[in-house]
CSV table of C-alpha atoms and ligand atoms in Angstrom, one decimal:
chain,number,residue,atom,x,y,z
O,1,MET,CA,24.5,24.2,25.9
O,2,PRO,CA,23.6,27.9,26.0
O,3,ILE,CA,21.2,28.8,23.3
O,4,GLY,CA,22.6,32.4,23.1
O,5,PRO,CA,20.9,35.6,22.7
O,6,GLN,CA,17.3,35.4,21.5
O,7,ILE,CA,14.2,37.3,21.6
O,8,SER,CA,11.3,35.3,23.0
O,9,PRO,CA,8.1,36.2,21.3
O,10,SER,CA,5.2,36.9,23.7
O,11,ALA,CA,2.4,34.5,24.0
O,12,ALA,CA,0.1,37.1,22.4
O,13,GLN,CA,2.6,37.4,19.5
O,14,LEU,CA,2.8,33.7,19.0
O,15,SER,CA,-0.9,33.4,19.0
O,16,ALA,CA,-1.4,36.2,16.5
O,17,ASN,CA,1.4,34.7,14.2
O,18,LEU,CA,-0.2,31.2,14.4
O,19,ARG,CA,-3.6,32.6,13.6
O,20,ALA,CA,-2.3,34.5,10.6
O,21,LEU,CA,-0.3,31.5,9.4
O,22,ARG,CA,-3.2,29.1,9.7
O,23,ALA,CA,-5.4,31.5,7.7
O,24,GLN,CA,-2.7,31.6,4.9
O,25,ILE,CA,-2.4,27.8,4.9
O,26,SER,CA,-6.1,27.4,4.6
O,27,ALA,CA,-6.3,30.0,1.8
O,28,ALA,CA,-3.6,28.2,-0.2
O,29,ALA,CA,-5.2,24.8,0.5
O,30,ALA,CA,-8.6,26.2,-0.7
O,31,GLN,CA,-6.9,27.6,-3.9
O,32,ALA,CA,-5.4,24.2,-4.6
O,33,GLN,CA,-8.8,22.5,-3.8
O,34,ARG,CA,-7.1,20.5,-1.1
O,35,SER,CA,-8.3,19.7,2.4
O,36,VAL,CA,-6.3,21.7,5.0
O,37,ASP,CA,-6.2,18.5,7.0
O,38,SER,CA,-3.8,17.0,4.4
O,39,ILE,CA,-1.1,19.6,5.4
O,40,THR,CA,0.9,19.1,8.6
O,41,LEU,CA,2.5,22.2,10.1
O,42,VAL,CA,5.9,21.6,11.5
O,43,ALA,CA,6.9,24.5,13.7
O,44,VAL,CA,10.7,25.0,13.2
O,45,SER,CA,11.9,25.9,16.7
O,46,LYS,CA,15.7,26.1,16.2
O,47,GLY,CA,17.0,29.2,17.8
O,48,HIS,CA,13.9,29.5,20.1
O,49,ASP,CA,13.5,28.4,23.6
O,50,ALA,CA,11.5,25.7,25.3
O,51,GLY,CA,9.1,28.3,26.7
O,52,SER,CA,8.0,29.4,23.3
O,53,ILE,CA,7.5,25.8,22.2
O,54,ARG,CA,5.4,25.1,25.2
O,55,ALA,CA,3.3,28.2,24.4
O,56,LEU,CA,2.7,27.0,20.8
O,57,HIS,CA,1.8,23.6,22.1
O,58,GLY,CA,-0.8,25.2,24.3
O,59,LEU,CA,-2.2,26.8,21.1
O,60,GLY,CA,-2.6,23.4,19.4
O,61,VAL,CA,0.7,22.8,17.6
O,62,HIS,CA,2.1,19.2,18.1
O,63,HIS,CA,4.9,18.9,15.5
O,64,PHE,CA,8.2,20.7,16.0
O,65,GLY,CA,11.4,20.7,13.9
O,66,GLU,CA,15.0,21.1,14.9
O,67,SER,CA,18.2,21.3,12.8
O,68,TYR,CA,21.0,21.0,15.4
O,69,LEU,CA,21.2,18.1,17.7
O,70,GLN,CA,23.1,19.8,20.5
O,71,GLU,CA,20.6,22.6,20.6
O,72,ALA,CA,17.6,20.2,20.3
O,73,LEU,CA,18.4,17.6,23.0
O,74,PRO,CA,18.0,19.8,26.1
O,75,LYS,CA,14.8,21.2,24.7
O,76,LEU,CA,13.4,17.7,24.0
O,77,ALA,CA,14.2,16.8,27.6
O,78,LEU,CA,12.6,19.9,29.1
O,79,LEU,CA,9.4,19.2,27.0
O,80,ARG,CA,9.1,15.5,27.4
O,81,ASP,CA,5.9,15.8,29.4
O,82,LEU,CA,4.1,17.2,26.3
O,83,GLY,CA,4.5,14.2,24.1
O,84,LEU,CA,5.4,16.3,21.0
O,85,THR,CA,6.3,14.8,17.7
O,86,TRP,CA,9.9,15.9,16.9
O,87,HIS,CA,11.2,16.2,13.3
O,88,PHE,CA,15.0,16.4,12.7
O,89,ILE,CA,15.2,18.7,9.6
O,90,GLY,CA,18.9,19.5,9.5
O,91,ARG,CA,21.7,17.9,7.7
O,92,VAL,CA,22.4,14.5,9.2
O,93,GLN,CA,26.1,13.9,10.1
O,94,ALA,CA,27.1,10.2,10.5
O,95,ASN,CA,28.3,10.7,14.1
O,96,LYS,CA,24.9,12.0,15.1
O,97,THR,CA,22.7,9.2,13.7
O,98,ARG,CA,22.3,7.3,17.0
O,99,ALA,CA,20.9,10.2,19.0
O,100,ILE,CA,18.7,11.2,16.1
O,101,ALA,CA,17.3,7.7,15.8
O,102,GLU,CA,16.7,7.6,19.6
O,103,HIS,CA,15.0,10.9,20.0
O,104,PHE,CA,13.1,11.9,16.8
O,105,ALA,CA,10.0,10.6,15.1
O,106,TRP,CA,10.9,11.9,11.6
O,107,VAL,CA,14.1,12.7,9.8
O,108,HIS,CA,13.6,14.9,6.7
O,109,ALA,CA,17.1,15.3,5.1
O,110,VAL,CA,18.3,11.8,4.4
O,111,ASP,CA,20.3,12.0,1.2
O,112,ARG,CA,22.5,9.0,1.1
O,113,LEU,CA,22.2,5.3,1.8
O,114,ARG,CA,24.9,5.1,4.5
O,115,ILE,CA,23.0,7.6,6.7
O,116,ALA,CA,19.7,5.6,6.2
O,117,GLU,CA,21.5,2.4,7.1
O,118,ARG,CA,22.9,3.8,10.3
O,119,LEU,CA,19.5,5.2,11.3
O,120,ALA,CA,17.9,1.8,10.7
O,121,ALA,CA,20.6,0.0,12.6
O,122,GLN,CA,20.4,2.4,15.5
O,123,ARG,CA,16.6,2.9,15.8
O,124,PRO,CA,15.7,1.4,19.2
O,125,ALA,CA,13.4,-1.7,18.7
O,126,HIS,CA,10.9,-0.5,21.3
O,127,LEU,CA,10.1,2.7,19.3
O,128,GLY,CA,8.0,2.5,16.2
O,129,ALA,CA,9.5,2.8,12.7
O,130,LEU,CA,11.5,6.1,12.1
O,131,ASN,CA,9.8,8.1,9.4
O,132,VAL,CA,12.2,9.4,6.8
O,133,CYS,CA,12.2,11.6,3.8
O,134,LEU,CA,14.7,11.5,1.0
O,135,GLN,CA,16.1,15.0,0.4
O,136,ILE,CA,16.3,15.9,-3.3
O,137,ASN,CA,18.4,18.7,-4.8
O,138,PRO,CA,16.6,18.9,-8.1
O,139,ASP,CA,19.2,20.9,-10.1
O,140,GLY,CA,22.3,20.3,-8.0
O,141,GLN,CA,22.3,24.0,-7.1
O,142,GLY,CA,24.0,25.8,-4.3
O,143,ALA,CA,25.5,24.3,-1.1
O,144,ARG,CA,22.3,22.6,-0.1
O,145,GLY,CA,22.3,18.9,0.5
O,146,GLY,CA,20.2,16.4,-1.3
O,147,ALA,CA,20.5,13.6,-3.7
O,148,GLY,CA,20.1,14.2,-7.5
O,149,ALA,CA,16.8,13.3,-9.1
O,150,ALA,CA,18.6,10.7,-11.2
O,151,GLN,CA,19.5,8.7,-8.1
O,152,ALA,CA,16.1,9.0,-6.5
O,153,LEU,CA,14.7,5.7,-7.7
O,154,GLU,CA,17.6,3.5,-6.7
O,155,LEU,CA,18.1,5.3,-3.4
O,156,SER,CA,14.4,5.2,-2.4
O,157,ARG,CA,14.2,1.5,-3.2
O,158,SER,CA,17.2,0.8,-1.0
O,159,ILE,CA,15.9,2.9,1.8
O,160,ALA,CA,12.4,1.5,1.6
O,161,ALA,CA,13.9,-2.0,2.1
O,162,LEU,CA,15.6,-1.1,5.4
O,163,PRO,CA,14.1,-2.4,8.7
O,164,ARG,CA,12.9,0.0,11.4
O,165,LEU,CA,12.6,2.9,8.9
O,166,ARG,CA,9.5,4.0,7.0
O,167,LEU,CA,10.3,6.0,3.8
O,168,ARG,CA,7.5,8.5,3.7
O,169,GLY,CA,8.4,10.9,0.9
O,170,LEU,CA,10.6,13.5,-0.5
O,171,MET,CA,11.9,16.7,0.9
O,172,VAL,CA,13.3,19.8,-0.8
O,173,MET,CA,14.6,23.3,0.0
O,174,ALA,CA,13.9,25.7,-2.8
O,175,GLY,CA,16.7,28.1,-3.7
O,176,ALA,CA,16.9,30.9,-1.2
O,177,GLY,CA,17.2,33.6,-3.9
O,178,GLY,CA,14.5,32.1,-6.1
O,179,ASP,CA,11.4,34.1,-6.9
O,180,ALA,CA,7.9,32.7,-6.3
O,181,GLN,CA,7.7,31.3,-9.8
O,182,ALA,CA,11.0,29.5,-9.6
O,183,ASN,CA,10.2,28.1,-6.2
O,184,ARG,CA,6.9,26.8,-7.5
O,185,GLY,CA,8.7,25.1,-10.4
O,186,CYS,CA,11.0,23.4,-7.9
O,187,PHE,CA,8.1,22.1,-5.9
O,188,ALA,CA,6.3,20.9,-9.0
O,189,GLN,CA,9.5,19.0,-9.9
O,190,LEU,CA,9.4,17.3,-6.5
O,191,ARG,CA,5.8,16.4,-6.9
O,192,SER,CA,6.4,14.9,-10.3
O,193,LEU,CA,9.4,12.9,-9.1
O,194,GLN,CA,7.2,11.6,-6.2
O,195,GLN,CA,4.6,10.4,-8.8
O,196,GLN,CA,7.3,8.7,-10.9
O,197,LEU,CA,8.5,6.8,-7.8
O,198,ILE,CA,5.0,5.8,-6.8
O,199,ALA,CA,4.4,4.5,-10.4
O,200,ALA,CA,7.7,2.5,-10.1
O,201,GLY,CA,6.3,0.8,-7.0
O,202,VAL,CA,7.8,2.9,-4.1
O,203,PRO,CA,4.9,3.8,-1.8
O,204,LEU,CA,5.3,7.5,-0.7
O,205,ASP,CA,2.6,9.6,1.0
O,206,SER,CA,4.5,12.8,1.9
O,207,LEU,CA,6.1,15.9,0.3
O,208,SER,CA,8.0,17.9,2.9
O,209,MET,CA,8.4,21.3,1.2
O,210,GLY,CA,7.7,25.0,2.0
O,211,MET,CA,9.3,27.4,4.5
O,212,SER,CA,8.2,30.8,5.7
O,213,GLY,CA,9.0,32.5,2.4
O,214,ASP,CA,7.5,29.9,0.0
O,215,TYR,CA,4.9,27.7,1.8
O,216,ARG,CA,2.0,29.0,-0.3
O,217,GLU,CA,3.6,27.8,-3.6
O,218,ALA,CA,4.5,24.5,-1.9
O,219,ILE,CA,0.9,23.9,-0.9
O,220,LEU,CA,-0.3,24.7,-4.4
O,221,GLU,CA,2.1,22.0,-5.6
O,222,GLY,CA,1.0,19.4,-3.1
O,223,ALA,CA,3.1,19.8,0.1
O,224,THR,CA,1.9,17.6,2.9
O,225,ILE,CA,4.4,19.0,5.4
O,226,VAL,CA,5.4,22.6,5.6
O,227,ARG,CA,8.4,23.5,7.8
O,228,ILE,CA,7.9,27.0,9.2
O,229,GLY,CA,10.1,28.9,11.7
O,230,THR,CA,10.3,32.7,11.1
O,231,ALA,CA,6.6,33.3,10.3
O,232,LEU,CA,5.7,31.7,13.6
O,233,PHE,CA,8.4,32.6,16.1
O,234,GLY,CA,9.8,35.7,14.5
O,235,PRO,CA,13.5,36.2,13.6
O,236,ARG,CA,16.3,33.9,15.0
O,237,LEU,CA,19.1,35.9,16.5
O,238,ARG,CA,21.5,33.1,17.2
O,239,ALA,CA,24.6,33.3,14.9
O,240,GLY,CA,24.8,30.5,12.4
O,241,LEU,CA,21.2,29.7,12.2
O,242,ARG,CA,19.8,30.3,8.8
L,301,PLP,C1,15.4,26.7,9.3
L,301,PLP,C2,14.7,25.7,8.4
L,301,PLP,C3,13.3,25.9,8.1
L,301,PLP,C4,12.5,27.1,8.5
L,301,PLP,O1,12.9,28.2,7.9
L,301,PLP,P1,12.0,29.6,8.0
L,301,PLP,O2,12.4,30.4,6.8
L,301,PLP,O3,12.4,30.3,9.3
L,301,PLP,O4,10.6,29.2,8.0
L,301,PLP,C5,12.7,24.9,7.3
L,301,PLP,N1,13.4,23.9,6.8
L,301,PLP,C6,14.7,23.7,7.1
L,301,PLP,C7,15.4,22.5,6.5
L,301,PLP,C8,15.4,24.6,7.8
L,301,PLP,O5,16.7,24.4,8.1
């Protein structure tokens, strides 16, 4: 499928962006008195071509995130030689679960049991467990997906009990219009929910939170995975890609 018009950042631009981003991540980690090694950078490559991904891999990035299956699959095929770790970060439609379970190592936006059950049933036995995060929508705002905080305990227990999946943690998208303070509050809520679930006996080691505009606040509140597109690759031109 054609990816459409896009501006491919130059190798020099990617390298400069990555250096600046890593410095910011290190600074936020230092401010939070956390080890920078506790934070995984997922480079969100939706809207960008395989060449840019290959260039970033050459600079030491191994985790990449995609939101749209049709766009992602040809890129995964072109880059198979690199052994990258692929994260599916988009909304999961029921009719796409088989391909997602077959091609990705992580799924970040699981928000209902039916989707988790399909992923578990369709994960090929020869692959290791599929890592999943439960997406939470803390205040039910906007059109974003995500389960309510009130359902999190029951849902996470049910998902954790499924074979071939490994429930790793929680994921959130902060409100797009939120200011830094509001976003930080949202991330703090996710962290406290994670602690409640751990106390209730659900073992979770991951918090997937923080995008280009708010990853510093997310790191201050304990993010273990930041999902960053624009700050690395520059703007996405393809229509429909947020
Ligand atoms: C697109 C996307 C991102 C990256 O957004 P940027 O603002 O470009 O960093 C992160 N997470 C999800 C779920 C996304 O869809």
